XYZ file of N, CA and C in Angstrom:
525
model
N -8.888 12.437 46.646
C -8.012 12.993 45.630
C -7.105 11.909 45.063
N -6.507 11.121 45.963
C -5.600 10.057 45.534
C -6.358 9.007 44.727
N -7.578 8.688 45.165
C -8.400 7.705 44.447
C -8.704 8.211 43.036
N -9.021 9.496 42.921
C -9.305 10.069 41.613
C -8.092 9.987 40.702
N -6.904 10.264 41.262
C -5.668 10.174 40.473
C -5.416 8.737 40.024
N -5.658 7.785 40.921
C -5.460 6.372 40.583
C -6.440 5.926 39.502
N -7.691 6.371 39.612
C -8.679 6.008 38.605
C -8.343 6.639 37.258
N -7.895 7.893 37.292
C -7.487 8.561 36.057
C -6.312 7.838 35.427
N -5.365 7.444 36.240
C -4.198 6.712 35.743
C -4.612 5.355 35.171
N -5.495 4.663 35.885
C -5.982 3.366 35.424
C -6.712 3.509 34.093
N -7.565 4.524 33.998
C -8.294 4.765 32.759
C -7.323 5.048 31.616
N -6.294 5.819 31.888
C -5.270 6.097 30.879
C -4.571 4.827 30.431
N -4.264 3.947 31.384
C -3.619 2.671 31.044
C -4.532 1.790 30.201
N -5.804 1.766 30.548
C -6.769 0.956 29.785
C -6.868 1.483 28.364
N -6.959 2.814 28.229
C -7.036 3.398 26.888
C -5.780 3.093 26.087
N -4.621 3.143 26.721
C -3.365 2.814 26.030
C -3.366 1.368 25.577
N -3.851 0.476 26.453
C -3.908 -0.939 26.083
C -4.898 -1.170 24.947
N -6.034 -0.485 25.002
C -7.014 -0.620 23.926
C -6.429 -0.142 22.606
N -5.700 0.974 22.637
C -5.078 1.496 21.408
C -4.040 0.513 20.888
N -3.254 -0.092 21.796
C -2.250 -1.078 21.383
C -2.926 -2.286 20.735
N -4.043 -2.719 21.289
C -4.788 -3.839 20.711
C -5.316 -3.450 19.338
N -5.854 -2.228 19.209
C -6.363 -1.758 17.923
C -5.242 -1.713 16.891
N -4.059 -1.221 17.280
C -2.929 -1.171 16.357
C -2.531 -2.562 15.895
N -2.547 -3.531 16.803
C -2.223 -4.910 16.424
C -3.245 -5.444 15.425
N -4.530 -5.115 15.628
C -5.561 -5.546 14.701
C -5.340 -4.918 13.329
N -4.971 -3.634 13.310
C -4.750 -2.945 12.047
C -3.614 -3.588 11.272
N -2.539 -3.914 11.956
C -1.397 -4.545 11.290
C -1.778 -5.929 10.783
N -2.559 -6.660 11.564
C -2.953 -8.009 11.174
C -3.858 -8.004 9.950
N -4.569 -6.913 9.695
C -5.501 -6.877 8.586
C -4.810 -6.657 7.245
N -3.635 -6.067 7.261
C -2.923 -5.842 6.005
C -2.494 -7.189 5.429
N -2.474 -7.269 4.102
C -2.119 -8.515 3.433
C -0.692 -8.435 2.890
N -0.161 -9.550 2.535
C 1.158 -9.609 1.911
C 1.109 -8.932 0.553
N 2.116 -8.109 0.272
C 2.171 -7.445 -1.042
C 2.313 -8.486 -2.150
N 2.928 -9.614 -1.852
C 3.082 -10.660 -2.870
C 1.748 -11.332 -3.178
N 0.915 -11.511 -2.155
C -0.430 -12.055 -2.394
C -1.272 -11.065 -3.191
N -1.132 -9.782 -2.862
C -1.862 -8.751 -3.603
C -1.411 -8.727 -5.063
N -0.106 -8.782 -5.284
C 0.433 -8.771 -6.651
C -0.002 -10.017 -7.412
N -0.017 -11.138 -6.738
C -0.452 -12.386 -7.374
C -1.892 -12.248 -7.866
N -2.744 -11.661 -7.045
C -4.154 -11.492 -7.419
C -4.286 -10.609 -8.665
N -3.609 -9.463 -8.651
C -3.703 -8.532 -9.777
C -3.089 -9.141 -11.035
N -1.938 -9.777 -10.894
C -1.268 -10.376 -12.050
C -2.119 -11.498 -12.658
N -2.724 -12.320 -11.805
C -3.618 -13.374 -12.304
C -4.786 -12.764 -13.074
N -5.392 -11.716 -12.508
C -6.527 -11.059 -13.161
C -6.141 -10.517 -14.531
N -4.872 -10.101 -14.674
C -4.413 -9.520 -15.938
C -4.055 -10.585 -16.969
N -4.077 -11.848 -16.558
C -3.597 -12.899 -17.445
C -2.075 -12.835 -17.586
N -1.434 -12.340 -16.549
C 0.024 -12.221 -16.499
C 0.541 -11.284 -17.594
N -0.186 -10.182 -17.810
C 0.187 -9.262 -18.890
C 0.758 -7.930 -18.388
N 1.039 -7.807 -17.106
C 1.524 -6.545 -16.547
C 3.030 -6.569 -16.312
N 3.668 -5.415 -16.532
C 5.086 -5.273 -16.195
C 5.220 -5.014 -14.687
N 6.431 -5.107 -14.192
C 6.696 -4.797 -12.787
C 6.224 -3.374 -12.473
N 6.534 -2.431 -13.350
C 6.145 -1.044 -13.128
C 4.627 -0.913 -13.037
N 3.905 -1.523 -13.960
C 2.446 -1.442 -13.941
C 1.874 -2.099 -12.684
N 2.414 -3.236 -12.334
C 1.960 -3.952 -11.143
C 2.193 -3.105 -9.892
N 3.359 -2.486 -9.798
C 3.683 -1.627 -8.649
C 2.666 -0.493 -8.505
N 2.365 0.169 -9.613
C 1.484 1.333 -9.558
C 0.040 0.937 -9.231
N -0.419 -0.173 -9.783
C -1.777 -0.634 -9.475
C -1.887 -1.000 -7.998
N -0.896 -1.692 -7.471
C -0.904 -2.056 -6.048
C -0.876 -0.793 -5.184
N -0.025 0.161 -5.563
C 0.068 1.411 -4.795
C -1.273 2.155 -4.785
N -1.891 2.305 -5.946
C -3.157 3.033 -6.011
C -4.267 2.293 -5.255
N -4.288 0.974 -5.332
C -5.259 0.202 -4.552
C -5.005 0.412 -3.062
N -3.718 0.419 -2.678
C -3.338 0.651 -1.282
C -3.833 2.025 -0.819
N -3.640 3.043 -1.666
C -4.073 4.397 -1.314
C -5.585 4.451 -1.099
N -6.340 3.867 -2.017
C -7.791 3.937 -1.895
C -8.300 3.099 -0.721
N -7.680 1.964 -0.470
C -8.075 1.146 0.671
C -7.788 1.902 1.968
N -6.609 2.507 2.037
C -6.227 3.292 3.207
C -7.206 4.438 3.425
N -7.530 5.124 2.357
C -8.451 6.247 2.474
C -9.856 5.847 2.884
N -10.312 4.724 2.397
C -11.678 4.282 2.692
C -11.807 3.634 4.062
N -10.751 2.933 4.496
C -10.858 2.152 5.735
C -9.996 2.671 6.877
N -9.010 3.489 6.554
C -8.055 3.910 7.578
C -7.010 2.851 7.870
N -7.047 1.776 7.119
C -6.135 0.645 7.317
C -5.254 0.483 6.086
N -4.018 0.052 6.258
C -3.184 -0.240 5.088
C -3.673 -1.504 4.389
N -3.562 -1.527 3.093
C -3.923 -2.717 2.326
C -2.824 -3.770 2.419
N -1.588 -3.334 2.192
C -0.461 -4.281 2.201
C 0.505 -3.951 3.323
N 1.154 -4.985 3.809
C 2.189 -4.808 4.829
C 3.429 -4.210 4.193
N 4.248 -3.579 5.005
C 5.481 -2.994 4.515
C 5.257 -1.538 4.145
N 6.125 -1.036 3.284
C 6.063 0.380 2.926
C 6.379 0.561 1.445
N 6.037 1.735 0.955
C 6.383 2.124 -0.405
C 7.512 3.148 -0.325
N 8.352 3.145 -1.360
C 9.445 4.097 -1.456
C 9.271 4.932 -2.716
N 9.771 6.168 -2.682
C 9.687 7.080 -3.828
C 10.896 6.844 -4.732
N 10.685 6.160 -5.859
C 11.723 5.884 -6.838
C 11.502 6.776 -8.059
N 12.411 6.725 -9.021
C 12.335 7.591 -10.200
C 10.990 7.510 -10.918
N 10.456 6.335 -11.079
C 9.211 6.169 -11.834
C 7.994 5.995 -10.943
N 8.086 6.474 -9.724
C 6.932 6.447 -8.842
C 7.121 5.559 -7.636
N 6.026 5.330 -6.910
C 6.080 4.514 -5.702
C 6.405 3.060 -6.027
N 7.275 2.492 -5.210
C 7.687 1.097 -5.375
C 7.652 0.425 -4.014
N 7.093 -0.781 -3.979
C 7.152 -1.600 -2.762
C 8.389 -2.478 -2.902
N 9.398 -2.275 -2.048
C 10.662 -3.001 -2.240
C 10.524 -4.519 -2.214
N 9.615 -5.062 -1.407
C 9.452 -6.523 -1.350
C 8.950 -7.062 -2.689
N 8.019 -6.362 -3.294
C 7.514 -6.770 -4.606
C 8.596 -6.594 -5.665
N 9.327 -5.498 -5.605
C 10.381 -5.249 -6.587
C 11.424 -6.371 -6.566
N 11.830 -6.782 -5.369
C 12.857 -7.837 -5.270
C 12.423 -9.132 -5.954
N 11.145 -9.425 -5.901
C 10.647 -10.657 -6.514
C 10.441 -10.495 -8.022
N 9.944 -9.343 -8.454
C 9.554 -9.160 -9.861
C 10.656 -8.564 -10.740
N 11.734 -8.106 -10.165
C 12.760 -7.410 -10.966
C 13.424 -8.300 -12.008
N 13.373 -9.599 -11.822
C 14.012 -10.512 -12.782
C 13.400 -10.401 -14.173
N 12.203 -9.812 -14.267
C 11.530 -9.689 -15.560
C 11.891 -8.396 -16.295
N 12.627 -7.499 -15.629
C 12.981 -6.234 -16.256
C 11.730 -5.497 -16.699
N 11.701 -5.086 -17.968
C 10.535 -4.368 -18.519
C 9.476 -5.313 -19.076
N 9.761 -6.593 -19.080
C 8.828 -7.585 -19.619
C 7.681 -7.839 -18.652
N 6.721 -8.583 -19.125
C 5.575 -8.939 -18.303
C 6.022 -9.854 -17.159
N 5.460 -9.623 -15.991
C 5.805 -10.420 -14.807
C 5.100 -11.761 -14.903
N 5.894 -12.831 -14.829
C 5.342 -14.182 -14.837
C 4.961 -14.604 -13.428
N 4.503 -15.824 -13.309
C 4.043 -16.316 -12.012
C 5.232 -16.694 -11.131
N 5.707 -15.708 -10.391
C 6.781 -15.942 -9.419
C 6.223 -15.902 -7.998
N 4.907 -15.960 -7.883
C 4.262 -15.811 -6.587
C 3.735 -17.144 -6.044
N 4.421 -18.229 -6.380
C 3.973 -19.571 -5.996
C 3.769 -19.707 -4.492
N 4.673 -19.119 -3.709
C 4.587 -19.294 -2.255
C 3.622 -18.311 -1.598
N 3.148 -17.334 -2.345
C 2.203 -16.362 -1.784
C 0.809 -16.970 -1.751
N 0.165 -16.943 -0.595
C -1.186 -17.510 -0.531
C -2.185 -16.684 -1.341
N -3.188 -17.363 -1.880
C -4.270 -16.665 -2.563
C -5.037 -15.841 -1.537
N -5.545 -14.704 -1.959
C -6.347 -13.875 -1.064
C -7.759 -14.431 -0.982
N -8.286 -14.582 0.220
C -9.678 -15.016 0.338
C -10.613 -13.879 -0.057
N -11.868 -14.194 -0.290
C -12.865 -13.151 -0.551
C -12.876 -12.191 0.625
N -13.029 -10.925 0.320
C -13.062 -9.921 1.378
C -12.723 -8.564 0.807
N -12.687 -7.549 1.649
C -12.478 -6.185 1.159
C -11.109 -5.967 0.505
N -10.093 -6.687 0.942
C -8.766 -6.525 0.345
C -8.765 -7.003 -1.103
N -9.324 -8.166 -1.314
C -9.421 -8.698 -2.678
C -10.338 -7.836 -3.536
N -11.402 -7.336 -2.938
C -12.363 -6.502 -3.653
C -11.707 -5.217 -4.157
N -10.890 -4.547 -3.340
C -10.264 -3.295 -3.789
C -9.231 -3.575 -4.869
N -8.541 -4.703 -4.786
C -7.578 -5.064 -5.830
C -8.297 -5.327 -7.149
N -9.414 -6.028 -7.084
C -10.200 -6.285 -8.288
C -10.746 -4.981 -8.868
N -11.213 -4.101 -7.999
C -11.728 -2.809 -8.442
C -10.618 -1.994 -9.122
N -9.442 -1.985 -8.507
C -8.311 -1.252 -9.101
C -7.965 -1.825 -10.466
N -7.858 -3.139 -10.567
C -7.525 -3.740 -11.854
C -8.600 -3.440 -12.899
N -9.859 -3.572 -12.509
C -10.949 -3.313 -13.455
C -10.922 -1.874 -13.977
N -10.515 -0.936 -13.143
C -10.547 0.479 -13.508
C -9.273 0.987 -14.162
N -8.127 0.455 -13.786
C -6.866 1.002 -14.308
C -5.907 -0.061 -14.832
N -6.339 -1.295 -14.871
C -5.461 -2.381 -15.292
C -4.955 -2.270 -16.711
N -5.688 -1.578 -17.549
C -5.252 -1.430 -18.944
C -4.791 -0.007 -19.265
N -4.486 0.773 -18.235
C -4.098 2.178 -18.430
C -2.742 2.322 -19.106
N -1.859 1.371 -18.922
C -0.517 1.462 -19.487
C 0.444 2.131 -18.517
N 1.706 1.848 -18.707
C 2.737 2.317 -17.779
C 2.780 3.839 -17.677
N 2.747 4.531 -18.810
C 2.853 5.986 -18.790
C 1.760 6.662 -17.990
N 0.530 6.235 -18.218
C -0.596 6.833 -17.486
C -0.545 6.492 -16.007
N -0.089 5.279 -15.677
C 0.018 4.891 -14.264
C 1.110 5.696 -13.563
N 2.228 5.924 -14.251
C 3.284 6.757 -13.678
C 2.740 8.163 -13.434
N 2.055 8.723 -14.421
C 1.482 10.056 -14.254
C 0.501 10.114 -13.085
N -0.286 9.076 -12.911
C -1.271 9.046 -11.830
C -0.618 9.039 -10.455
N 0.596 8.546 -10.377
C 1.279 8.488 -9.080
C 2.256 9.641 -8.881
N 2.342 10.533 -9.856
C 3.244 11.692 -9.775
C 2.461 12.998 -9.655
N 1.350 12.975 -8.977
C 0.521 14.173 -8.851
C 1.276 15.277 -8.113
N 1.135 16.525 -8.555
C 1.741 17.643 -7.815
C 1.216 17.674 -6.376
N 2.123 17.724 -5.436
C 1.755 17.725 -4.020
C 1.402 16.365 -3.471
N 1.457 15.323 -4.316
C 1.112 13.976 -3.886
C 2.210 13.338 -3.041
N 1.924 12.177 -2.528
C 2.838 11.481 -1.620
C 4.193 11.198 -2.269
N 4.182 10.748 -3.527
C 5.455 10.465 -4.197
C 6.270 11.748 -4.331
N 5.651 12.811 -4.858
C 6.383 14.055 -5.081
C 6.948 14.622 -3.778
N 6.203 14.500 -2.706
C 6.644 15.044 -1.413
C 7.861 14.300 -0.858
N 8.077 13.088 -1.293
C 9.151 12.279 -0.712
C 10.266 11.912 -1.680
N 10.080 12.176 -2.954
C 11.088 11.825 -3.951
C 12.269 12.795 -3.873
N 13.459 12.222 -3.823
C 14.698 12.994 -3.822
C 15.603 12.392 -4.884
N 15.753 13.083 -6.028
C 16.566 12.533 -7.120
C 17.947 12.106 -6.633
N 18.329 10.906 -7.048
C 19.642 10.387 -6.691
C 19.702 9.705 -5.336
N 18.657 9.826 -4.532
C 18.639 9.162 -3.220
C 17.826 7.881 -3.301
N 18.211 6.940 -2.473
C 17.508 5.657 -2.412
C 16.797 5.512 -1.079
N 15.859 4.613 -1.038
C 15.145 4.248 0.189
C 14.396 5.427 0.814
N 13.812 6.283 -0.015
C 12.996 7.405 0.471
C 11.595 6.864 0.753
N 11.337 6.552 1.995
C 10.059 5.956 2.379
C 8.940 6.984 2.243
N 7.831 6.540 1.702
C 6.631 7.374 1.603
C 5.788 7.076 2.849
N 5.677 8.028 3.767
C 4.896 7.776 4.980
C 3.428 7.506 4.673
N 2.848 6.619 5.434
C 1.434 6.287 5.280
C 0.574 7.542 5.377
N 0.930 8.451 6.266
C 0.154 9.686 6.421
C 0.129 10.497 5.128
N 1.229 10.491 4.381
C 1.264 11.234 3.110
C 0.382 10.568 2.061
N 0.329 9.247 2.085
C -0.542 8.528 1.145
C -2.002 8.854 1.452
N -2.340 8.855 2.733
C -3.702 9.190 3.142
C -4.046 10.635 2.768
N -3.122 11.547 2.979
C -3.355 12.949 2.619
C -3.555 13.106 1.108
N -2.830 12.340 0.319
C -3.033 12.400 -1.133
C -4.442 11.933 -1.483
N -4.862 10.840 -0.886
C -6.225 10.334 -1.117
C -7.255 11.410 -0.782
N -7.100 12.036 0.382
C -8.033 13.067 0.812
C -7.993 14.279 -0.109
N -6.815 14.569 -0.667
C -6.663 15.680 -1.585
C -7.330 15.451 -2.934
N -7.697 14.223 -3.204
C -8.401 13.911 -4.450
C -9.897 14.240 -4.351
N -10.290 14.813 -3.218
C -11.696 15.165 -3.015
C -12.474 14.062 -2.340
N -11.754 13.105 -1.756
C -12.404 12.003 -1.053
C -12.511 12.350 0.432
N -13.634 12.105 1.011
C -13.809 12.337 2.452
C -13.046 11.275 3.215
N -12.507 11.652 4.337
C -11.717 10.732 5.157
C -12.507 9.780 5.951
């Protein structure tokens, strides 16, 4: 009986360690939001505003999360007046106001070929010319992650990753 309890406990510890290792791998796979923004902005010929860049990155993040179960970019998105915003990207790009974001991503490494770069390219190819209004509308879906977390007049309303994944699944995409 005692041996069985010890083996059960050991197995539980091994599973916990395996899950911890898996979580570390998941975090390591996410890329810098600045590297992601640099890729999209370069693809656009530096023709996107901060708002457009934010929404394209967010939508790419949602689809990557939905397809892989992994976050595309490190950090989190917050529910702001005009949709999801990644605060790290906002801090760097806000100097441009409503104008097109210039190359302020000098220190951000280029993304190597791989699934992260591929989803960013796919997002840009599909919605890069949608315009700010359509991108805002796309991120303000009824029952979507932004709507569920937006509180007018409040700041730093984090959009949980689980809500982003649920929005993706609600679009008719299998998990």
